[in-house]
mmCIF file of C-alpha atoms in Angstrom:
data_model
loop_
_atom_site.group_PDB
_atom_site.id
_atom_site.type_symbol
_atom_site.label_atom_id
_atom_site.label_comp_id
_atom_site.label_asym_id
_atom_site.label_seq_id
_atom_site.Cartn_x
_atom_site.Cartn_y
_atom_site.Cartn_z
ATOM 1 C CA MET A 63 -45.075 -13.686 -67.349
ATOM 2 C CA GLY A 64 -49.125 -13.023 -67.887
ATOM 3 C CA THR A 65 -50.300 -17.267 -67.469
ATOM 4 C CA ALA A 66 -48.716 -19.679 -65.789
ATOM 5 C CA SER A 67 -47.414 -21.297 -69.263
ATOM 6 C CA ALA A 68 -45.802 -18.126 -71.044
ATOM 7 C CA GLY A 69 -43.686 -16.478 -68.130
ATOM 8 C CA LEU A 70 -41.563 -14.332 -67.926
ATOM 9 C CA PHE A 71 -39.171 -16.990 -67.090
ATOM 10 C CA ASP A 72 -40.158 -18.612 -70.761
ATOM 11 C CA PHE A 73 -39.655 -15.555 -72.711
ATOM 12 C CA LEU A 74 -36.726 -15.046 -71.484
ATOM 13 C CA GLY A 75 -35.395 -19.143 -72.316
ATOM 14 C CA GLY A 76 -33.887 -19.428 -68.885
ATOM 15 C CA ASP A 77 -32.850 -23.046 -67.348
ATOM 16 C CA ASN A 78 -31.485 -22.531 -64.337
ATOM 17 C CA ALA A 79 -33.912 -23.150 -60.697
ATOM 18 C CA ASP A 80 -32.585 -20.668 -58.953
ATOM 19 C CA THR A 81 -33.146 -17.354 -61.951
ATOM 20 C CA ALA A 82 -36.545 -19.100 -61.204
ATOM 21 C CA ALA A 83 -37.385 -18.354 -58.846
ATOM 22 C CA ALA A 84 -36.416 -15.103 -57.909
ATOM 23 C CA ASN A 85 -38.274 -13.673 -61.094
ATOM 24 C CA ASP A 86 -41.555 -15.652 -61.671
ATOM 25 C CA GLU A 87 -44.164 -14.973 -64.095
ATOM 26 C CA ASN A 88 -45.608 -12.473 -62.137
ATOM 27 C CA THR A 89 -42.984 -10.320 -61.571
ATOM 28 C CA PHE A 90 -41.354 -7.995 -63.763
ATOM 29 C CA ILE A 91 -37.970 -7.288 -62.512
ATOM 30 C CA VAL A 92 -36.810 -3.298 -63.831
ATOM 31 C CA GLY A 93 -33.093 -2.582 -63.771
ATOM 32 C CA PHE A 94 -32.416 0.942 -62.988
ATOM 33 C CA ASP A 95 -29.424 3.400 -62.623
ATOM 34 C CA ALA A 96 -30.690 4.630 -58.670
ATOM 35 C CA GLU A 97 -28.427 7.485 -59.511
ATOM 36 C CA PHE A 98 -30.353 8.545 -62.516
ATOM 37 C CA PRO A 99 -33.188 11.781 -61.985
ATOM 38 C CA PRO A 100 -35.428 12.183 -62.369
ATOM 39 C CA TYR A 101 -35.903 8.828 -64.423
ATOM 40 C CA GLY A 102 -35.153 6.111 -61.791
ATOM 41 C CA TYR A 103 -33.904 7.182 -58.343
ATOM 42 C CA LYS A 104 -33.499 6.753 -54.363
ATOM 43 C CA ASP A 105 -35.573 9.337 -52.165
ATOM 44 C CA ASP A 106 -35.184 11.331 -49.158
ATOM 45 C CA SER A 107 -36.938 8.868 -48.000
ATOM 46 C CA GLY A 108 -34.964 5.690 -49.514
ATOM 47 C CA ASN A 109 -37.406 4.870 -51.888
ATOM 48 C CA TYR A 110 -36.652 4.250 -55.141
ATOM 49 C CA VAL A 111 -39.167 6.596 -57.636
ATOM 50 C CA GLY A 112 -38.879 7.972 -61.124
ATOM 51 C CA PHE A 113 -40.644 8.607 -63.946
ATOM 52 C CA ASP A 114 -39.407 5.315 -65.426
ATOM 53 C CA LEU A 115 -40.463 3.349 -62.315
ATOM 54 C CA ASP A 116 -44.113 5.559 -62.576
ATOM 55 C CA LEU A 117 -44.539 4.107 -65.999
ATOM 56 C CA ALA A 118 -43.404 0.378 -65.025
ATOM 57 C CA LYS A 119 -45.256 0.763 -62.268
ATOM 58 C CA GLU A 120 -48.761 1.334 -63.661
ATOM 59 C CA VAL A 121 -47.787 -0.921 -67.223
ATOM 60 C CA CYS A 122 -47.755 -3.855 -63.867
ATOM 61 C CA GLU A 123 -51.101 -3.118 -61.780
ATOM 62 C CA ARG A 124 -52.297 -3.247 -65.746
ATOM 63 C CA ASN A 125 -50.925 -6.282 -66.137
ATOM 64 C CA ASN A 126 -52.091 -7.682 -62.129
ATOM 65 C CA TRP A 127 -48.166 -7.779 -62.549
ATOM 66 C CA THR A 128 -45.349 -7.358 -58.594
ATOM 67 C CA PHE A 129 -43.021 -4.625 -59.457
ATOM 68 C CA LYS A 130 -39.757 -5.034 -58.411
ATOM 69 C CA ALA A 131 -37.040 -2.000 -59.169
ATOM 70 C CA GLN A 132 -33.866 -3.460 -59.311
ATOM 71 C CA PRO A 133 -31.008 -0.644 -59.211
ATOM 72 C CA ILE A 134 -28.451 -1.997 -60.522
ATOM 73 C CA ASP A 135 -24.423 -1.467 -61.480
ATOM 74 C CA TRP A 136 -24.288 0.109 -65.460
ATOM 75 C CA ASP A 137 -21.983 -1.646 -66.482
ATOM 76 C CA ALA A 138 -23.340 -4.299 -65.223
ATOM 77 C CA LYS A 139 -26.622 -3.840 -67.473
ATOM 78 C CA ASP A 140 -26.214 -5.754 -70.105
ATOM 79 C CA ALA A 141 -24.605 -9.091 -67.586
ATOM 80 C CA GLU A 142 -28.373 -8.742 -65.665
ATOM 81 C CA LEU A 143 -30.437 -8.889 -68.248
ATOM 82 C CA ASP A 144 -28.983 -11.899 -69.949
ATOM 83 C CA SER A 145 -28.772 -14.160 -66.769
ATOM 84 C CA GLY A 146 -32.611 -13.198 -66.145
ATOM 85 C CA SER A 147 -32.122 -11.435 -62.707
ATOM 86 C CA ILE A 148 -34.005 -8.485 -64.427
ATOM 87 C CA ASP A 149 -36.716 -8.771 -67.558
ATOM 88 C CA CYS A 150 -35.955 -4.993 -69.221
ATOM 89 C CA ILE A 151 -33.576 -2.227 -68.487
ATOM 90 C CA TRP A 152 -35.681 1.245 -68.145
ATOM 91 C CA ASN A 153 -34.547 4.020 -67.145
ATOM 92 C CA GLY A 154 -33.681 6.367 -69.812
ATOM 93 C CA PHE A 155 -31.493 3.949 -71.638
ATOM 94 C CA THR A 156 -30.870 5.364 -75.325
ATOM 95 C CA ILE A 157 -31.626 3.147 -78.110
ATOM 96 C CA ASN A 158 -29.362 5.306 -80.576
ATOM 97 C CA GLY A 159 -26.356 3.188 -81.667
ATOM 98 C CA ARG A 160 -27.482 0.004 -79.537
ATOM 99 C CA GLU A 161 -30.348 -0.235 -82.265
ATOM 100 C CA ASN A 162 -29.102 -3.996 -82.988
ATOM 101 C CA ASP A 163 -28.600 -5.378 -79.211
ATOM 102 C CA TYR A 164 -31.283 -5.752 -77.367
ATOM 103 C CA THR A 165 -35.065 -5.683 -78.036
ATOM 104 C CA TRP A 166 -36.589 -2.361 -78.450
ATOM 105 C CA SER A 167 -39.935 -0.894 -77.431
ATOM 106 C CA ASP A 168 -40.761 1.878 -79.317
ATOM 107 C CA ALA A 169 -39.440 5.225 -78.189
ATOM 108 C CA TYR A 170 -41.353 7.208 -75.646
ATOM 109 C CA ILE A 171 -38.790 10.199 -75.370
ATOM 110 C CA ASP A 172 -36.641 13.048 -76.934
ATOM 111 C CA ASN A 173 -34.028 13.540 -74.916
ATOM 112 C CA LYS A 174 -30.784 15.915 -75.805
ATOM 113 C CA GLN A 175 -27.361 16.041 -74.028
ATOM 114 C CA VAL A 176 -26.628 19.387 -73.111
ATOM 115 C CA ILE A 177 -23.688 21.078 -71.015
ATOM 116 C CA VAL A 178 -23.792 22.242 -67.268
ATOM 117 C CA VAL A 179 -21.857 25.854 -66.679
ATOM 118 C CA LYS A 180 -20.927 27.716 -63.059
ATOM 119 C CA SER A 181 -23.687 30.915 -64.376
ATOM 120 C CA ASP A 182 -20.795 33.029 -63.200
ATOM 121 C CA SER A 183 -18.041 30.548 -65.426
ATOM 122 C CA GLY A 184 -18.102 33.190 -68.591
ATOM 123 C CA ILE A 185 -19.420 29.941 -70.564
ATOM 124 C CA LYS A 186 -21.856 31.263 -72.452
ATOM 125 C CA SER A 187 -21.529 28.352 -75.638
ATOM 126 C CA LEU A 188 -20.063 25.179 -76.845
ATOM 127 C CA ALA A 189 -16.520 26.794 -78.117
ATOM 128 C CA ASP A 190 -15.634 28.458 -74.221
ATOM 129 C CA LEU A 191 -15.143 24.287 -73.186
ATOM 130 C CA ALA A 192 -12.030 24.524 -75.367
ATOM 131 C CA GLY A 193 -9.118 24.252 -72.643
ATOM 132 C CA LYS A 194 -11.786 23.343 -69.677
ATOM 133 C CA ASN A 195 -12.339 20.581 -67.838
ATOM 134 C CA VAL A 196 -15.260 18.512 -68.645
ATOM 135 C CA GLU A 197 -17.052 15.962 -66.755
ATOM 136 C CA THR A 198 -19.775 12.868 -67.544
ATOM 137 C CA GLN A 199 -20.829 9.911 -66.779
ATOM 138 C CA LYS A 200 -19.217 6.872 -67.343
ATOM 139 C CA ASP A 201 -21.113 5.012 -69.525
ATOM 140 C CA SER A 202 -23.436 7.656 -70.471
ATOM 141 C CA SER A 203 -24.536 9.797 -74.105
ATOM 142 C CA ALA A 204 -22.848 12.114 -73.088
ATOM 143 C CA LEU A 205 -20.078 10.614 -73.365
ATOM 144 C CA ALA A 206 -21.071 8.294 -76.200
ATOM 145 C CA ALA A 207 -21.539 11.643 -78.160
ATOM 146 C CA LEU A 208 -18.402 12.898 -77.342
ATOM 147 C CA GLN A 209 -16.358 10.340 -78.011
ATOM 148 C CA GLY A 210 -18.946 10.237 -81.142
ATOM 149 C CA ASP A 211 -20.350 12.614 -83.520
ATOM 150 C CA ASN A 212 -18.915 15.757 -81.623
ATOM 151 C CA LYS A 213 -15.753 13.634 -80.604
ATOM 152 C CA THR A 214 -14.354 17.163 -82.184
ATOM 153 C CA LEU A 215 -15.732 19.041 -79.461
ATOM 154 C CA ALA A 216 -13.908 17.246 -77.443
ATOM 155 C CA ASP A 217 -11.146 17.375 -78.815
ATOM 156 C CA THR A 218 -10.782 20.714 -77.647
ATOM 157 C CA PHE A 219 -11.612 20.146 -74.380
ATOM 158 C CA ALA A 220 -8.119 20.162 -71.540
ATOM 159 C CA THR A 221 -9.637 16.921 -70.287
ATOM 160 C CA LEU A 222 -12.615 14.565 -71.068
ATOM 161 C CA THR A 223 -13.137 12.693 -67.042
ATOM 162 C CA GLU A 224 -15.337 9.785 -66.991
ATOM 163 C CA VAL A 225 -17.185 9.885 -63.210
ATOM 164 C CA ALA A 226 -18.998 6.690 -61.299
ATOM 165 C CA ASP A 227 -22.391 9.197 -61.438
ATOM 166 C CA TYR A 228 -24.020 12.851 -62.087
ATOM 167 C CA ASN A 229 -23.674 13.567 -58.228
ATOM 168 C CA THR A 230 -20.448 12.948 -57.814
ATOM 169 C CA ALA A 231 -20.117 15.577 -61.544
ATOM 170 C CA PHE A 232 -22.061 18.194 -60.015
ATOM 171 C CA MET A 233 -20.709 17.936 -57.202
ATOM 172 C CA ASP A 234 -17.004 18.300 -58.749
ATOM 173 C CA LEU A 235 -18.544 21.467 -60.416
ATOM 174 C CA GLU A 236 -19.282 23.403 -56.766
ATOM 175 C CA SER A 237 -16.336 22.431 -55.794
ATOM 176 C CA GLY A 238 -14.310 23.391 -58.802
ATOM 177 C CA ALA A 239 -12.905 20.407 -59.963
ATOM 178 C CA CYS A 240 -14.380 20.812 -63.399
ATOM 179 C CA ASP A 241 -15.684 23.269 -65.336
ATOM 180 C CA ALA A 242 -18.464 21.905 -67.185
ATOM 181 C CA VAL A 243 -20.600 18.681 -67.004
ATOM 182 C CA ALA A 244 -22.138 16.733 -69.820
ATOM 183 C CA ILE A 245 -25.346 14.861 -68.976
ATOM 184 C CA ASP A 246 -28.707 14.004 -70.086
ATOM 185 C CA ILE A 247 -31.354 17.201 -70.534
ATOM 186 C CA GLY A 248 -34.153 15.382 -67.907
ATOM 187 C CA VAL A 249 -31.111 15.460 -65.613
ATOM 188 C CA ALA A 250 -29.350 18.630 -65.857
ATOM 189 C CA GLN A 251 -32.792 20.174 -64.665
ATOM 190 C CA TYR A 252 -33.714 17.773 -61.993
ATOM 191 C CA GLN A 253 -30.140 18.091 -60.849
ATOM 192 C CA VAL A 254 -29.880 22.324 -60.652
ATOM 193 C CA SER A 255 -33.364 22.614 -59.231
ATOM 194 C CA SER A 256 -32.958 20.071 -56.646
ATOM 195 C CA LYS A 257 -30.396 22.821 -54.875
ATOM 196 C CA ASP A 258 -30.942 25.428 -53.277
ATOM 197 C CA ASN A 259 -28.145 27.887 -55.293
ATOM 198 C CA SER A 260 -30.163 26.470 -58.321
ATOM 199 C CA ASP A 261 -29.003 30.132 -59.840
ATOM 200 C CA ASP A 262 -25.116 29.030 -59.621
ATOM 201 C CA PHE A 263 -25.415 27.055 -63.115
ATOM 202 C CA THR A 264 -26.227 27.451 -65.910
ATOM 203 C CA ILE A 265 -27.468 24.731 -68.695
ATOM 204 C CA LEU A 266 -25.883 26.148 -71.875
ATOM 205 C CA ASP A 267 -28.555 26.337 -74.916
ATOM 206 C CA GLU A 268 -26.441 24.159 -77.489
ATOM 207 C CA ILE A 269 -27.178 20.861 -77.868
ATOM 208 C CA ILE A 270 -24.187 18.109 -78.126
ATOM 209 C CA SER A 271 -26.501 15.609 -79.998
ATOM 210 C CA SER A 272 -29.923 14.367 -78.926
ATOM 211 C CA GLU A 273 -31.554 10.715 -78.659
ATOM 212 C CA GLN A 274 -34.643 8.410 -78.713
ATOM 213 C CA TYR A 275 -35.538 6.788 -75.001
ATOM 214 C CA GLY A 276 -36.446 3.477 -75.539
ATOM 215 C CA ILE A 277 -37.214 -0.498 -73.271
ATOM 216 C CA GLY A 278 -34.300 -2.812 -73.486
ATOM 217 C CA PHE A 279 -35.609 -6.215 -73.761
ATOM 218 C CA LYS A 280 -32.854 -9.009 -73.847
ATOM 219 C CA LYS A 281 -32.597 -9.884 -77.874
ATOM 220 C CA GLY A 282 -35.479 -11.959 -79.074
ATOM 221 C CA ASN A 283 -37.933 -11.702 -76.303
ATOM 222 C CA ASP A 284 -40.961 -9.892 -78.348
ATOM 223 C CA ALA A 285 -43.111 -12.023 -76.033
ATOM 224 C CA LEU A 286 -42.475 -9.444 -72.935
ATOM 225 C CA LYS A 287 -41.995 -6.212 -75.072
ATOM 226 C CA ASP A 288 -45.262 -7.112 -76.800
ATOM 227 C CA GLN A 289 -46.741 -7.210 -73.941
ATOM 228 C CA VAL A 290 -45.608 -4.472 -72.082
ATOM 229 C CA GLN A 291 -46.048 -2.098 -75.390
ATOM 230 C CA ALA A 292 -49.462 -2.598 -76.070
ATOM 231 C CA THR A 293 -50.471 -1.522 -72.512
ATOM 232 C CA LEU A 294 -47.711 1.347 -72.988
ATOM 233 C CA ASP A 295 -49.838 2.123 -75.845
ATOM 234 C CA GLU A 296 -53.093 2.144 -73.687
ATOM 235 C CA MET A 297 -51.546 4.626 -71.593
ATOM 236 C CA PHE A 298 -50.590 7.292 -74.050
ATOM 237 C CA GLU A 299 -54.230 7.170 -75.362
ATOM 238 C CA ASP A 300 -56.116 7.059 -72.103
ATOM 239 C CA GLY A 301 -52.907 9.945 -71.411
ATOM 240 C CA THR A 302 -52.119 8.781 -68.731
ATOM 241 C CA VAL A 303 -48.362 8.998 -69.608
ATOM 242 C CA LEU A 304 -49.401 12.900 -69.576
ATOM 243 C CA LYS A 305 -50.509 12.431 -66.314
ATOM 244 C CA ILE A 306 -46.674 11.361 -65.199
ATOM 245 C CA ALA A 307 -45.175 13.562 -66.135
ATOM 246 C CA GLU A 308 -46.643 16.122 -65.090
ATOM 247 C CA ASN A 309 -44.904 14.666 -61.513
ATOM 248 C CA TYR A 310 -42.013 15.776 -62.392
ATOM 249 C CA SER A 311 -42.374 18.713 -65.263
ATOM 250 C CA ASP A 312 -40.524 20.419 -62.646
ATOM 251 C CA SER A 313 -37.670 18.380 -62.860
ATOM 252 C CA GLY A 314 -36.880 17.634 -65.878
ATOM 253 C CA VAL A 315 -39.658 15.530 -67.427
ATOM 254 C CA PRO A 316 -41.287 18.295 -69.284
ATOM 255 C CA GLY A 317 -44.935 17.241 -71.657
ATOM 256 C CA SER A 318 -42.616 18.763 -74.514
ATOM 257 C CA LEU A 319 -39.828 15.637 -74.448
ATOM 258 C CA ILE A 320 -42.315 12.447 -75.171
ATOM 259 C CA THR A 321 -42.612 11.734 -78.522
ATOM 260 C CA LYS A 322 -45.855 8.558 -79.380
#
């Protein structure tokens, strides 16, 4: 990408003709979870939108690249990246615990993992989750936290269930199929604020863990990472990142989460 002699495909070191045709030197393909608002999701009109996708679009505009948002099965993200069918994973992607698995951009979001409950549940603290049924998204940062440093907390739950996506988890919370949802704070704020009955939900003050988001590139793809990072640095310096964040401040990306 960027020049005819050093395109994206060259950066990936691929030699598959089909992949090269699908992902040429001027096309930047961003892999994302289409059900992870406000970072990447499908709006009511069927368009792929989100804070991270807006950042990626601006990076493409400044480099004269063609932008393509590619929704992926989150469980298959590594296979997608390794095959060259996507150029990066840019979708509220947690660096912590994956430091050596990808070539990373600098962190640009300080994120937190929180618990959402029904406001009338009587659950006011993490201690109140003892004996409760908790859900989270499979392969999520919240799950990693509850299986890792916060396993002691998870061990107090009656159940910790993995679901396909957070839309499902919130439907279960509304119906009473679960008592709480463990989730990224930005996604929690979006989910709660987007509902007509938003007062029916509460985000607990206590956090499960904190983490940093970055852009994950295939291991060793420093050339593409460096070019994207340089452009993102310019966007921080001229205020573009915070300006884009303002568009999502009511749905989970307050400027206070931005780090640089």
